[in-house]
PDB file of C-alpha atoms in Angstrom:
ATOM      1  CA  HIS A   1      14.788  13.943  -9.002  1.00 63.00           C
ATOM      2  CA  ILE A   2      13.145  10.943 -10.976  1.00 72.00           C
ATOM      3  CA  SER A   3      13.442   7.760  -9.001  1.00 73.00           C
ATOM      4  CA  SER A   4      11.773   5.334 -10.723  1.00 77.00           C
ATOM      5  CA  LEU A   5       9.844   4.823 -14.553  1.00 82.00           C
ATOM      6  CA  LYS A   6       6.250   5.789 -12.431  1.00 79.00           C
ATOM      7  CA  ALA A   7       8.016   9.355 -12.298  1.00 79.00           C
ATOM      8  CA  VAL A   8       7.962   9.482 -16.052  1.00 86.00           C
ATOM      9  CA  VAL A   9       5.062  10.133 -18.190  1.00 87.00           C
ATOM     10  CA  ASN A  10       4.428   9.485 -21.932  1.00 90.00           C
ATOM     11  CA  LEU A  11       3.734  12.510 -23.732  1.00 91.00           C
ATOM     12  CA  LYS A  12       0.755  13.269 -26.143  1.00 92.00           C
ATOM     13  CA  LEU A  13       1.535  16.160 -28.785  1.00 93.00           C
ATOM     14  CA  GLU A  14      -0.951  17.263 -30.954  1.00 92.00           C
ATOM     15  CA  PRO A  15       1.338  18.803 -34.057  1.00 92.00           C
ATOM     16  CA  ALA A  16       0.644  22.442 -35.325  1.00 89.00           C
ATOM     17  CA  HIS A  17      -1.255  22.551 -38.621  1.00 82.00           C
ATOM     18  CA  ARG A  18      -0.783  25.897 -40.530  1.00 71.00           C
ATOM     19  CA  ALA A  19      -1.720  26.587 -44.313  1.00 62.00           C
ATOM     20  CA  GLY A  20       0.570  27.391 -46.937  1.00 56.00           C
ATOM     21  CA  SER A  21       3.912  25.696 -45.345  1.00 53.00           C
ATOM     22  CA  SER A  22       5.493  23.574 -47.542  1.00 47.00           C
ATOM     23  CA  SER A  23       8.280  20.302 -47.288  1.00 43.00           C
ATOM     24  CA  SER A  24      10.514  22.564 -49.520  1.00 40.00           C
ATOM     25  CA  SER A  25      11.210  25.381 -46.977  1.00 42.00           C
ATOM     26  CA  ASN A  26      11.636  23.678 -43.706  1.00 47.00           C
ATOM     27  CA  GLY A  27      14.464  21.009 -44.580  1.00 45.00           C
ATOM     28  CA  GLY A  28      11.597  18.452 -46.070  1.00 41.00           C
ATOM     29  CA  LYS A  29       9.238  18.656 -42.570  1.00 44.00           C
ATOM     30  CA  ALA A  30       5.538  19.226 -44.202  1.00 43.00           C
ATOM     31  CA  GLY A  31       3.331  21.134 -42.000  1.00 45.00           C
ATOM     32  CA  VAL A  32       5.696  23.294 -40.159  1.00 45.00           C
ATOM     33  CA  SER A  33       6.336  26.856 -41.084  1.00 47.00           C
ATOM     34  CA  SER A  34      10.050  28.098 -41.472  1.00 49.00           C
ATOM     35  CA  SER A  35       9.573  30.861 -38.813  1.00 55.00           C
ATOM     36  CA  SER A  36      12.052  30.757 -35.931  1.00 58.00           C
ATOM     37  CA  ASP A  37       9.604  31.260 -33.357  1.00 67.00           C
ATOM     38  CA  ALA A  38       6.850  28.852 -34.977  1.00 80.00           C
ATOM     39  CA  ALA A  39       5.742  25.971 -32.607  1.00 84.00           C
ATOM     40  CA  ASP A  40       5.334  22.352 -33.690  1.00 90.00           C
ATOM     41  CA  PHE A  41       2.862  21.492 -31.539  1.00 93.00           C
ATOM     42  CA  GLN A  42      -0.878  23.045 -30.376  1.00 94.00           C
ATOM     43  CA  CYS A  43      -3.522  22.481 -28.222  1.00 94.00           C
ATOM     44  CA  PRO A  44      -5.652  19.939 -29.664  1.00 94.00           C
ATOM     45  CA  VAL A  45      -8.976  21.308 -28.421  1.00 93.00           C
ATOM     46  CA  THR A  46      -8.383  25.387 -29.245  1.00 93.00           C
ATOM     47  CA  GLY A  47      -5.214  25.117 -31.549  1.00 91.00           C
ATOM     48  CA  LEU A  48      -2.695  26.850 -29.262  1.00 92.00           C
ATOM     49  CA  GLU A  49       0.543  26.946 -30.088  1.00 92.00           C
ATOM     50  CA  LEU A  50       2.554  25.559 -27.569  1.00 91.00           C
ATOM     51  CA  ASN A  51       5.168  28.429 -27.962  1.00 90.00           C
ATOM     52  CA  GLY A  52       5.724  29.157 -23.869  1.00 87.00           C
ATOM     53  CA  ARG A  53       3.640  32.208 -24.649  1.00 89.00           C
ATOM     54  CA  PHE A  54      -0.024  30.377 -23.281  1.00 92.00           C
ATOM     55  CA  PRO A  55       0.269  28.020 -20.230  1.00 92.00           C
ATOM     56  CA  PHE A  56      -0.456  24.295 -20.817  1.00 94.00           C
ATOM     57  CA  VAL A  57      -0.375  21.812 -18.928  1.00 93.00           C
ATOM     58  CA  ILE A  58      -0.272  17.657 -18.929  1.00 93.00           C
ATOM     59  CA  HIS A  59      -2.617  15.454 -18.009  1.00 94.00           C
ATOM     60  CA  ARG A  60      -0.852  12.673 -16.201  1.00 90.00           C
ATOM     61  CA  PRO A  61      -2.932   9.623 -16.777  1.00 92.00           C
ATOM     62  CA  THR A  62      -3.291  10.344 -20.441  1.00 93.00           C
ATOM     63  CA  GLY A  63      -0.351  12.039 -21.449  1.00 93.00           C
ATOM     64  CA  GLN A  64      -2.414  14.543 -22.879  1.00 94.00           C
ATOM     65  CA  VAL A  65      -0.866  18.028 -23.136  1.00 95.00           C
ATOM     66  CA  LEU A  66      -3.335  21.051 -23.587  1.00 94.00           C
ATOM     67  CA  SER A  67      -3.918  24.515 -22.865  1.00 94.00           C
ATOM     68  CA  GLU A  68      -5.265  25.606 -19.618  1.00 93.00           C
ATOM     69  CA  ARG A  69      -8.301  28.065 -21.725  1.00 94.00           C
ATOM     70  CA  ALA A  70      -9.087  24.921 -22.790  1.00 94.00           C
ATOM     71  CA  LEU A  71      -9.934  23.487 -19.497  1.00 93.00           C
ATOM     72  CA  ARG A  72     -11.601  27.062 -18.738  1.00 93.00           C
ATOM     73  CA  GLU A  73     -13.782  27.640 -21.818  1.00 93.00           C
ATOM     74  CA  ALA A  74     -14.362  24.267 -23.138  1.00 93.00           C
ATOM     75  CA  PRO A  75     -14.597  21.729 -20.424  1.00 93.00           C
ATOM     76  CA  ALA A  76     -17.122  19.677 -22.152  1.00 94.00           C
ATOM     77  CA  ALA A  77     -14.078  19.273 -25.072  1.00 93.00           C
ATOM     78  CA  VAL A  78     -11.231  18.711 -22.730  1.00 93.00           C
ATOM     79  CA  GLN A  79     -13.284  15.905 -21.532  1.00 92.00           C
ATOM     80  CA  GLU A  80     -14.404  13.863 -24.503  1.00 92.00           C
ATOM     81  CA  LEU A  81     -10.625  13.669 -25.783  1.00 92.00           C
ATOM     82  CA  LEU A  82      -9.851  12.695 -21.859  1.00 92.00           C
ATOM     83  CA  ALA A  83     -12.511  10.040 -21.926  1.00 90.00           C
ATOM     84  CA  GLY A  84     -13.751  11.413 -18.645  1.00 90.00           C
ATOM     85  CA  LYS A  85     -13.487  13.817 -15.868  1.00 90.00           C
ATOM     86  CA  TRP A  86     -10.037  15.127 -14.415  1.00 87.00           C
ATOM     87  CA  ALA A  87      -9.237  16.311 -11.437  1.00 89.00           C
ATOM     88  CA  ALA A  88      -6.914  19.326 -10.705  1.00 86.00           C
ATOM     89  CA  ASP A  89      -4.266  16.741  -8.987  1.00 84.00           C
ATOM     90  CA  ASP A  90      -4.080  15.049 -12.288  1.00 88.00           C
ATOM     91  CA  LEU A  91      -2.675  18.328 -14.411  1.00 90.00           C
ATOM     92  CA  ILE A  92       0.978  19.145 -14.317  1.00 89.00           C
ATOM     93  CA  PRO A  93       2.124  22.488 -15.756  1.00 90.00           C
ATOM     94  CA  VAL A  94       4.084  22.744 -18.038  1.00 90.00           C
ATOM     95  CA  ASN A  95       7.474  24.515 -17.421  1.00 87.00           C
ATOM     96  CA  PRO A  96       6.017  26.469 -14.266  1.00 85.00           C
ATOM     97  CA  GLN A  97       7.827  29.251 -13.450  1.00 83.00           C
ATOM     98  CA  GLY A  98       8.333  31.571 -10.361  1.00 85.00           C
ATOM     99  CA  GLU A  99       5.634  31.293  -7.707  1.00 85.00           C
ATOM    100  CA  GLU A 100       3.754  28.226  -9.432  1.00 81.00           C
ATOM    101  CA  LEU A 101       7.139  26.134  -9.753  1.00 82.00           C
ATOM    102  CA  GLU A 102       7.513  26.779  -6.013  1.00 84.00           C
ATOM    103  CA  LYS A 103       3.877  25.530  -4.990  1.00 85.00           C
ATOM    104  CA  ARG A 104       4.513  22.507  -7.140  1.00 80.00           C
ATOM    105  CA  GLN A 105       7.752  21.748  -5.713  1.00 82.00           C
ATOM    106  CA  GLN A 106       5.908  21.678  -2.186  1.00 86.00           C
ATOM    107  CA  ALA A 107       2.868  19.858  -3.176  1.00 83.00           C
ATOM    108  CA  VAL A 108       5.737  16.920  -4.835  1.00 80.00           C
ATOM    109  CA  ALA A 109       7.559  17.035  -1.385  1.00 84.00           C
ATOM    110  CA  ALA A 110       4.107  16.977   0.931  1.00 87.00           C
ATOM    111  CA  ALA A 111       3.090  14.099  -1.711  1.00 82.00           C
ATOM    112  CA  LEU A 112       6.457  12.193  -1.068  1.00 81.00           C
ATOM    113  CA  ALA A 113       6.420  12.507   2.912  1.00 87.00           C
ATOM    114  CA  ALA A 114       3.174  10.920   2.962  1.00 89.00           C
ATOM    115  CA  GLU A 115       4.086   8.056   0.941  1.00 85.00           C
ATOM    116  CA  ARG A 116       6.931   7.641   3.188  1.00 87.00           C
ATOM    117  CA  ALA A 117       4.477   7.495   6.076  1.00 90.00           C
ATOM    118  CA  ARG A 118       2.287   5.108   4.708  1.00 91.00           C
ATOM    119  CA  LYS A 119       4.551   2.765   3.839  1.00 90.00           C
ATOM    120  CA  GLN A 120       6.657   3.019   7.750  1.00 90.00           C
ATOM    121  CA  ALA A 121       2.888   2.910   9.037  1.00 90.00           C
ATOM    122  CA  LYS A 122       2.385  -0.464   7.297  1.00 90.00           C
ATOM    123  CA  LYS A 123       5.549  -1.749   8.521  1.00 89.00           C
ATOM    124  CA  ALA A 124       5.124  -1.073  11.807  1.00 88.00           C
ATOM    125  CA  SER A 125       1.912  -2.491  11.255  1.00 89.00           C
ATOM    126  CA  LYS A 126       2.938  -5.810  10.187  1.00 87.00           C
ATOM    127  CA  GLU A 127       5.560  -6.238  12.602  1.00 87.00           C
ATOM    128  CA  LYS A 128       2.999  -5.294  15.383  1.00 86.00           C
ATOM    129  CA  GLY A 129       0.624  -7.934  14.436  1.00 85.00           C
ATOM    130  CA  LYS A 130       4.229 -10.541  13.888  1.00 85.00           C
ATOM    131  CA  ALA A 131       4.907  -9.852  17.419  1.00 85.00           C
ATOM    132  CA  ALA A 132       1.453 -10.265  18.958  1.00 83.00           C
ATOM    133  CA  ALA A 133       1.204 -13.893  16.921  1.00 83.00           C
ATOM    134  CA  ALA A 134       4.295 -14.411  18.673  1.00 83.00           C
ATOM    135  CA  ALA A 135       3.209 -13.352  22.259  1.00 81.00           C
ATOM    136  CA  GLU A 136       0.105 -15.653  21.494  1.00 78.00           C
ATOM    137  CA  GLY A 137       2.353 -19.027  20.872  1.00 71.00           C
ATOM    138  CA  THR A 138       4.120 -18.104  24.302  1.00 67.00           C
ATOM    139  CA  THR A 139       1.032 -18.017  26.279  1.00 62.00           C
ATOM    140  CA  ALA A 140      -0.758 -20.977  24.771  1.00 57.00           C
ATOM    141  CA  VAL A 141       2.424 -23.119  25.152  1.00 52.00           C
ATOM    142  CA  GLY A 142       1.894 -21.969  28.672  1.00 51.00           C
ATOM    143  CA  GLY A 143       4.131 -22.351  32.265  1.00 49.00           C
ATOM    144  CA  ALA A 144       5.073 -25.223  34.013  1.00 43.00           C
ATOM    145  CA  GLY A 145       1.899 -26.279  36.657  1.00 46.00           C
ATOM    146  CA  GLY A 146      -1.483 -27.877  36.509  1.00 46.00           C
ATOM    147  CA  VAL A 147      -4.661 -26.492  34.883  1.00 46.00           C
ATOM    148  CA  ALA A 148      -7.699 -27.353  36.675  1.00 45.00           C
ATOM    149  CA  GLY A 149     -11.126 -28.621  35.016  1.00 46.00           C
ATOM    150  CA  GLY A 150     -14.526 -28.398  35.523  1.00 44.00           C
ATOM    151  CA  ASP A 151     -14.465 -31.781  37.061  1.00 45.00           C
ATOM    152  CA  GLY A 152     -12.235 -30.882  39.405  1.00 43.00           C
ATOM    153  CA  ALA A 153      -9.389 -33.086  37.971  1.00 43.00           C
ATOM    154  CA  ALA A 154      -6.304 -31.412  37.002  1.00 42.00           C
ATOM    155  CA  VAL A 155      -4.304 -31.460  33.581  1.00 44.00           C
ATOM    156  CA  ALA A 156      -0.468 -31.329  33.983  1.00 44.00           C
ATOM    157  CA  VAL A 157       1.384 -28.511  31.356  1.00 45.00           C
ATOM    158  CA  LEU A 158       5.225 -28.612  30.705  1.00 45.00           C
ATOM    159  CA  ALA A 159       7.315 -26.144  30.747  1.00 44.00           C
ATOM    160  CA  PRO A 160       8.293 -24.524  27.440  1.00 46.00           C
ATOM    161  CA  ALA A 161      11.989 -25.761  27.688  1.00 46.00           C
ATOM    162  CA  ALA A 162      10.565 -29.575  27.358  1.00 46.00           C
ATOM    163  CA  VAL A 163       7.988 -28.712  24.873  1.00 49.00           C
ATOM    164  CA  GLY A 164       8.843 -29.546  21.288  1.00 51.00           C
ATOM    165  CA  SER A 165      13.087 -30.193  22.489  1.00 53.00           C
ATOM    166  CA  LYS A 166      14.969 -33.126  22.390  1.00 54.00           C
ATOM    167  CA  ARG A 167      16.443 -32.576  25.863  1.00 62.00           C
ATOM    168  CA  PRO A 168      15.176 -34.498  28.129  1.00 62.00           C
ATOM    169  CA  PRO A 169      12.506 -33.095  30.857  1.00 61.00           C
ATOM    170  CA  THR A 170      14.242 -31.420  34.053  1.00 65.00           C
ATOM    171  CA  ALA A 171      13.604 -32.567  37.541  1.00 67.00           C
ATOM    172  CA  PRO A 172      11.199 -29.424  38.763  1.00 68.00           C
ATOM    173  CA  ALA A 173       9.377 -30.597  35.126  1.00 65.00           C
ATOM    174  CA  LEU A 174       8.680 -33.714  36.115  1.00 65.00           C
ATOM    175  CA  ALA A 175       7.938 -33.176  39.471  1.00 69.00           C
ATOM    176  CA  ALA A 176       5.545 -30.694  38.383  1.00 67.00           C
ATOM    177  CA  ALA A 177       4.042 -33.298  35.663  1.00 65.00           C
ATOM    178  CA  ALA A 178       3.632 -35.782  38.632  1.00 67.00           C
ATOM    179  CA  ALA A 179       1.835 -33.299  40.854  1.00 66.00           C
ATOM    180  CA  GLY A 180      -0.607 -32.839  37.955  1.00 59.00           C
ATOM    181  CA  ALA A 181      -0.919 -36.495  37.343  1.00 60.00           C
ATOM    182  CA  ALA A 182      -1.582 -37.066  41.145  1.00 62.00           C
ATOM    183  CA  ALA A 183      -4.347 -34.542  41.126  1.00 56.00           C
ATOM    184  CA  GLY A 184      -5.828 -36.368  38.047  1.00 52.00           C
ATOM    185  CA  LYS A 185      -6.889 -39.147  40.295  1.00 55.00           C
ATOM    186  CA  LYS A 186      -8.150 -37.542  42.874  1.00 57.00           C
ATOM    187  CA  LEU A 187     -11.603 -38.275  41.590  1.00 58.00           C
ATOM    188  CA  LYS A 188     -15.412 -38.271  43.100  1.00 62.00           C
ATOM    189  CA  MET A 189     -16.156 -41.900  43.183  1.00 63.00           C
ATOM    190  CA  PRO A 190     -20.304 -41.751  41.447  1.00 68.00           C
ATOM    191  CA  ALA A 191     -22.858 -42.625  43.700  1.00 69.00           C
ATOM    192  CA  GLY A 192     -23.693 -45.967  44.348  1.00 68.00           C
ATOM    193  CA  ALA A 193     -20.235 -47.231  43.657  1.00 66.00           C
ATOM    194  CA  THR A 194     -17.739 -49.257  45.719  1.00 69.00           C
ATOM    195  CA  ALA A 195     -14.497 -48.046  46.010  1.00 68.00           C
ATOM    196  CA  GLU A 196     -13.015 -51.693  45.363  1.00 70.00           C
ATOM    197  CA  VAL A 197     -15.052 -51.995  41.952  1.00 68.00           C
ATOM    198  CA  TYR A 198     -14.437 -47.888  41.032  1.00 63.00           C
ATOM    199  CA  ALA A 199     -10.592 -48.435  41.514  1.00 67.00           C
ATOM    200  CA  SER A 200     -10.407 -51.645  39.209  1.00 68.00           C
ATOM    201  CA  ILE A 201     -11.330 -49.265  36.196  1.00 69.00           C
ATOM    202  CA  PHE A 202      -7.872 -47.642  36.672  1.00 61.00           C
ATOM    203  CA  SER A 203      -4.903 -49.719  34.810  1.00 52.00           C
ATOM    204  CA  THR A 204      -2.174 -47.802  36.602  1.00 53.00           C
ATOM    205  CA  GLY A 205      -2.568 -48.212  40.459  1.00 51.00           C
ATOM    206  CA  GLN A 206      -5.001 -47.079  42.842  1.00 51.00           C
ATOM    207  CA  PRO A 207      -6.685 -43.883  42.619  1.00 51.00           C
ATOM    208  CA  LYS A 208      -7.506 -41.897  46.229  1.00 54.00           C
ATOM    209  CA  VAL A 209     -11.283 -41.228  46.361  1.00 51.00           C
ATOM    210  CA  LYS A 210     -12.932 -39.195  48.152  1.00 51.00           C
TER     211      LYS A 210
END
């Protein structure tokens, strides 16, 4: 079934050329024989008529219609006509019958299944990436508590609920922040400095010196 315009191919058909035809005997159509079994189109390479007696194919990228005999017997001419090499997947049989029709149906079904699987895998990968990014953001915020620094200081971190929230911090969050701040004041006094002089550089209270 046709699901989109991507499944539609504009065909390039070569009109049949026959000598001795006239417009008076065929209703005004020049170059078309009045015979009932005469075809209106032919292969542009071999001249075989597109009348159902000979197998024809459609080159999907270009829409060119030509006979299978041309592919076998005149590949160089076909390549020149198509302006390049062709692949077997680019050829669509015209009016396939029997086993050939079944093979074509199976190939189309397999191609559609592969396309659906590719889209589902792409969607799942995208959702996984979003989930990983969200998890990394939560980890960066962290929980309540203190993280020790290299010099023995501690940095207070509020709970995720208090970060970016308009609500005032809860009592446990304030207690955790206070504990972290107190730990940050427990700094080592540099060598040669007195406790009084070292304490005077702090504007908020006296730190506890080890």
